Each structure stands twice: as structure tokens, then as C-alpha cells.
Amino acid sequence: MNFDFKRMTQRELNIGLQEQKIRYGVGIGALLASVFMANIPLLVVGGVLVATAKLRWCPAYSGMGKSTVQPGEEAPAAGCCGGHH
């Protein structure tokens, strides 16, 4: 498996909805634990997990050419109500 550093810098939708929920949960848990344990590395890991969940983009996945997006999942539409009218 090759890692493509040029592709890693191009933003693409590569985190599926199920993985997004997992990243939010683990990330928020890590952030809370880091506050009580005063652990800076855990704070950074939690922040990265929450940020990648929000963006639904993981640079490491882009570099490896990996995606967990299932067929039929689409990017959230911009707008006031998520594009559902």
C-alpha cells in the first residue's frame, strides 16, 4: 500500500456516517478525560477526532486512498435546514 502525500492534502468526503458517530463519541470522551487527567496528548487526540468527524475528512485516509462512506451516503447540503425542503 502506497501513501500519497499529494493526495493527502486534497479534501474529500471519506468518513462515513457510522464512523463519524464513533469519532464524535471517542473524541468527546478523550476531551473530557484529558480535562480531568490534565493530559495534553489526550486533549490533542480528542480534538483531532472531533475535527475529523465534523469535516468528515481524514487526511490519513486520503493519503491511503481509503474511504468508509457507504453507497447512498452524501455530503450534507449547505443551508438553513440541511437542504431538506
mmCIF file with all atom_site columns, C-alpha atoms in Angstrom:
data_model
loop_
_atom_site.group_PDB
_atom_site.id
_atom_site.type_symbol
_atom_site.label_atom_id
_atom_site.label_alt_id
_atom_site.label_comp_id
_atom_site.label_asym_id
_atom_site.label_entity_id
_atom_site.label_seq_id
_atom_site.pdbx_PDB_ins_code
_atom_site.Cartn_x
_atom_site.Cartn_y
_atom_site.Cartn_z
_atom_site.occupancy
_atom_site.B_iso_or_equiv
_atom_site.pdbx_formal_charge
_atom_site.auth_seq_id
_atom_site.auth_comp_id
_atom_site.auth_asym_id
_atom_site.auth_atom_id
_atom_site.pdbx_PDB_model_num
ATOM 1  C CA . MET A 1 1  ? 0.000   0.000  0.000  1.00 0.00 ? 1  MET A CA 1
ATOM 2  C CA . ASN A 1 2  ? 1.427   3.376  -1.025 1.00 0.00 ? 2  ASN A CA 1
ATOM 3  C CA . PHE A 1 3  ? 0.893   6.600  0.859  1.00 0.00 ? 3  PHE A CA 1
ATOM 4  C CA . ASP A 1 4  ? 0.305   9.577  -1.437 1.00 0.00 ? 4  ASP A CA 1
ATOM 5  C CA . PHE A 1 5  ? 1.286   12.823 0.316  1.00 0.00 ? 5  PHE A CA 1
ATOM 6  C CA . LYS A 1 6  ? -0.070  14.976 -2.535 1.00 0.00 ? 6  LYS A CA 1
ATOM 7  C CA . ARG A 1 7  ? -3.499  13.319 -2.322 1.00 0.00 ? 7  ARG A CA 1
ATOM 8  C CA . MET A 1 8  ? -3.435  13.729 1.473  1.00 0.00 ? 8  MET A CA 1
ATOM 9  C CA . THR A 1 9  ? -3.736  17.499 1.090  1.00 0.00 ? 9  THR A CA 1
ATOM 10 C CA . GLN A 1 10 ? -6.864  17.336 -1.080 1.00 0.00 ? 10 GLN A CA 1
ATOM 11 C CA . ARG A 1 11 ? -10.061 17.421 0.943  1.00 0.00 ? 11 ARG A CA 1
ATOM 12 C CA . GLU A 1 12 ? -12.614 14.748 0.089  1.00 0.00 ? 12 GLU A CA 1
ATOM 13 C CA . LEU A 1 13 ? -15.536 13.088 1.822  1.00 0.00 ? 13 LEU A CA 1
ATOM 14 C CA . ASN A 1 14 ? -14.044 9.862  3.192  1.00 0.00 ? 14 ASN A CA 1
ATOM 15 C CA . ILE A 1 15 ? -15.611 9.320  6.630  1.00 0.00 ? 15 ILE A CA 1
ATOM 16 C CA . GLY A 1 16 ? -18.957 7.548  6.660  1.00 0.00 ? 16 GLY A CA 1
ATOM 17 C CA . LEU A 1 17 ? -21.843 8.438  8.944  1.00 0.00 ? 17 LEU A CA 1
ATOM 18 C CA . GLN A 1 18 ? -21.305 5.458  11.252 1.00 0.00 ? 18 GLN A CA 1
ATOM 19 C CA . GLU A 1 19 ? -17.618 6.227  11.685 1.00 0.00 ? 19 GLU A CA 1
ATOM 20 C CA . GLN A 1 20 ? -18.481 9.898  12.201 1.00 0.00 ? 20 GLN A CA 1
ATOM 21 C CA . LYS A 1 21 ? -20.605 8.987  15.218 1.00 0.00 ? 21 LYS A CA 1
ATOM 22 C CA . ILE A 1 22 ? -17.818 6.799  16.617 1.00 0.00 ? 22 ILE A CA 1
ATOM 23 C CA . ARG A 1 23 ? -15.242 9.571  16.163 1.00 0.00 ? 23 ARG A CA 1
ATOM 24 C CA . TYR A 1 24 ? -17.532 12.080 17.894 1.00 0.00 ? 24 TYR A CA 1
ATOM 25 C CA . GLY A 1 25 ? -18.074 9.728  20.837 1.00 0.00 ? 25 GLY A CA 1
ATOM 26 C CA . VAL A 1 26 ? -14.452 8.728  21.302 1.00 0.00 ? 26 VAL A CA 1
ATOM 27 C CA . GLY A 1 27 ? -13.236 12.283 20.669 1.00 0.00 ? 27 GLY A CA 1
ATOM 28 C CA . ILE A 1 28 ? -15.558 13.866 23.215 1.00 0.00 ? 28 ILE A CA 1
ATOM 29 C CA . GLY A 1 29 ? -14.688 11.120 25.701 1.00 0.00 ? 29 GLY A CA 1
ATOM 30 C CA . ALA A 1 30 ? -10.980 11.799 25.175 1.00 0.00 ? 30 ALA A CA 1
ATOM 31 C CA . LEU A 1 31 ? -11.508 15.542 25.590 1.00 0.00 ? 31 LEU A CA 1
ATOM 32 C CA . LEU A 1 32 ? -13.392 15.052 28.862 1.00 0.00 ? 32 LEU A CA 1
ATOM 33 C CA . ALA A 1 33 ? -10.820 12.572 30.159 1.00 0.00 ? 33 ALA A CA 1
ATOM 34 C CA . SER A 1 34 ? -7.980  14.932 29.257 1.00 0.00 ? 34 SER A CA 1
ATOM 35 C CA . VAL A 1 35 ? -9.544  17.701 31.335 1.00 0.00 ? 35 VAL A CA 1
ATOM 36 C CA . PHE A 1 36 ? -9.737  15.527 34.452 1.00 0.00 ? 36 PHE A CA 1
ATOM 37 C CA . MET A 1 37 ? -6.334  13.888 33.909 1.00 0.00 ? 37 MET A CA 1
ATOM 38 C CA . ALA A 1 38 ? -4.565  17.081 32.751 1.00 0.00 ? 38 ALA A CA 1
ATOM 39 C CA . ASN A 1 39 ? -3.211  15.118 29.792 1.00 0.00 ? 39 ASN A CA 1
ATOM 40 C CA . ILE A 1 40 ? -2.244  17.302 26.808 1.00 0.00 ? 40 ILE A CA 1
ATOM 41 C CA . PRO A 1 41 ? -1.649  14.465 24.273 1.00 0.00 ? 41 PRO A CA 1
ATOM 42 C CA . LEU A 1 42 ? -5.115  13.086 25.027 1.00 0.00 ? 42 LEU A CA 1
ATOM 43 C CA . LEU A 1 43 ? -6.536  16.580 24.503 1.00 0.00 ? 43 LEU A CA 1
ATOM 44 C CA . VAL A 1 44 ? -4.879  16.764 21.067 1.00 0.00 ? 44 VAL A CA 1
ATOM 45 C CA . VAL A 1 45 ? -6.120  13.297 20.053 1.00 0.00 ? 45 VAL A CA 1
ATOM 46 C CA . GLY A 1 46 ? -9.667  14.154 21.160 1.00 0.00 ? 46 GLY A CA 1
ATOM 47 C CA . GLY A 1 47 ? -9.565  17.441 19.272 1.00 0.00 ? 47 GLY A CA 1
ATOM 48 C CA . VAL A 1 48 ? -8.353  15.759 16.081 1.00 0.00 ? 48 VAL A CA 1
ATOM 49 C CA . LEU A 1 49 ? -11.074 13.091 16.311 1.00 0.00 ? 49 LEU A CA 1
ATOM 50 C CA . VAL A 1 50 ? -13.830 15.676 16.807 1.00 0.00 ? 50 VAL A CA 1
ATOM 51 C CA . ALA A 1 51 ? -12.469 17.869 13.986 1.00 0.00 ? 51 ALA A CA 1
ATOM 52 C CA . THR A 1 52 ? -12.244 14.986 11.504 1.00 0.00 ? 52 THR A CA 1
ATOM 53 C CA . ALA A 1 53 ? -15.747 13.862 12.470 1.00 0.00 ? 53 ALA A CA 1
ATOM 54 C CA . LYS A 1 54 ? -17.106 17.375 11.873 1.00 0.00 ? 54 LYS A CA 1
ATOM 55 C CA . LEU A 1 55 ? -15.376 17.688 8.488  1.00 0.00 ? 55 LEU A CA 1
ATOM 56 C CA . ARG A 1 56 ? -15.995 14.025 7.532  1.00 0.00 ? 56 ARG A CA 1
ATOM 57 C CA . TRP A 1 57 ? -12.474 14.099 6.108  1.00 0.00 ? 57 TRP A CA 1
ATOM 58 C CA . CYS A 1 58 ? -9.381  12.333 7.369  1.00 0.00 ? 58 CYS A CA 1
ATOM 59 C CA . PRO A 1 59 ? -6.093  13.349 5.699  1.00 0.00 ? 59 PRO A CA 1
ATOM 60 C CA . ALA A 1 60 ? -4.553  9.955  6.522  1.00 0.00 ? 60 ALA A CA 1
ATOM 61 C CA . TYR A 1 61 ? -7.452  8.189  4.768  1.00 0.00 ? 61 TYR A CA 1
ATOM 62 C CA . SER A 1 62 ? -6.957  10.456 1.738  1.00 0.00 ? 62 SER A CA 1
ATOM 63 C CA . GLY A 1 63 ? -3.275  9.581  1.604  1.00 0.00 ? 63 GLY A CA 1
ATOM 64 C CA . MET A 1 64 ? -4.033  5.863  1.752  1.00 0.00 ? 64 MET A CA 1
ATOM 65 C CA . GLY A 1 65 ? -6.946  6.100  -0.684 1.00 0.00 ? 65 GLY A CA 1
ATOM 66 C CA . LYS A 1 66 ? -9.348  4.724  1.945  1.00 0.00 ? 66 LYS A CA 1
ATOM 67 C CA . SER A 1 67 ? -12.983 5.667  2.485  1.00 0.00 ? 67 SER A CA 1
ATOM 68 C CA . THR A 1 68 ? -15.689 4.411  4.847  1.00 0.00 ? 68 THR A CA 1
ATOM 69 C CA . VAL A 1 69 ? -18.503 6.249  3.046  1.00 0.00 ? 69 VAL A CA 1
ATOM 70 C CA . GLN A 1 70 ? -21.233 3.784  2.099  1.00 0.00 ? 70 GLN A CA 1
ATOM 71 C CA . PRO A 1 71 ? -23.044 3.978  -1.246 1.00 0.00 ? 71 PRO A CA 1
ATOM 72 C CA . GLY A 1 72 ? -26.005 6.305  -0.890 1.00 0.00 ? 72 GLY A CA 1
ATOM 73 C CA . GLU A 1 73 ? -24.390 8.498  1.771  1.00 0.00 ? 73 GLU A CA 1
ATOM 74 C CA . GLU A 1 74 ? -23.940 12.003 0.532  1.00 0.00 ? 74 GLU A CA 1
ATOM 75 C CA . ALA A 1 75 ? -22.353 15.142 1.833  1.00 0.00 ? 75 ALA A CA 1
ATOM 76 C CA . PRO A 1 76 ? -24.634 17.308 3.966  1.00 0.00 ? 76 PRO A CA 1
ATOM 77 C CA . ALA A 1 77 ? -26.128 20.109 1.911  1.00 0.00 ? 77 ALA A CA 1
ATOM 78 C CA . ALA A 1 78 ? -25.379 23.659 2.955  1.00 0.00 ? 78 ALA A CA 1
ATOM 79 C CA . GLY A 1 79 ? -28.279 25.779 4.081  1.00 0.00 ? 79 GLY A CA 1
ATOM 80 C CA . CYS A 1 80 ? -30.531 26.584 6.962  1.00 0.00 ? 80 CYS A CA 1
ATOM 81 C CA . CYS A 1 81 ? -32.201 23.233 7.285  1.00 0.00 ? 81 CYS A CA 1
ATOM 82 C CA . GLY A 1 82 ? -29.746 20.776 5.756  1.00 0.00 ? 82 GLY A CA 1
ATOM 83 C CA . GLY A 1 83 ? -31.202 21.043 2.281  1.00 0.00 ? 83 GLY A CA 1
ATOM 84 C CA . HIS A 1 84 ? -34.465 19.254 3.112  1.00 0.00 ? 84 HIS A CA 1
ATOM 85 C CA . HIS A 1 85 ? -37.467 21.235 1.928  1.00 0.00 ? 85 HIS A CA 1
#
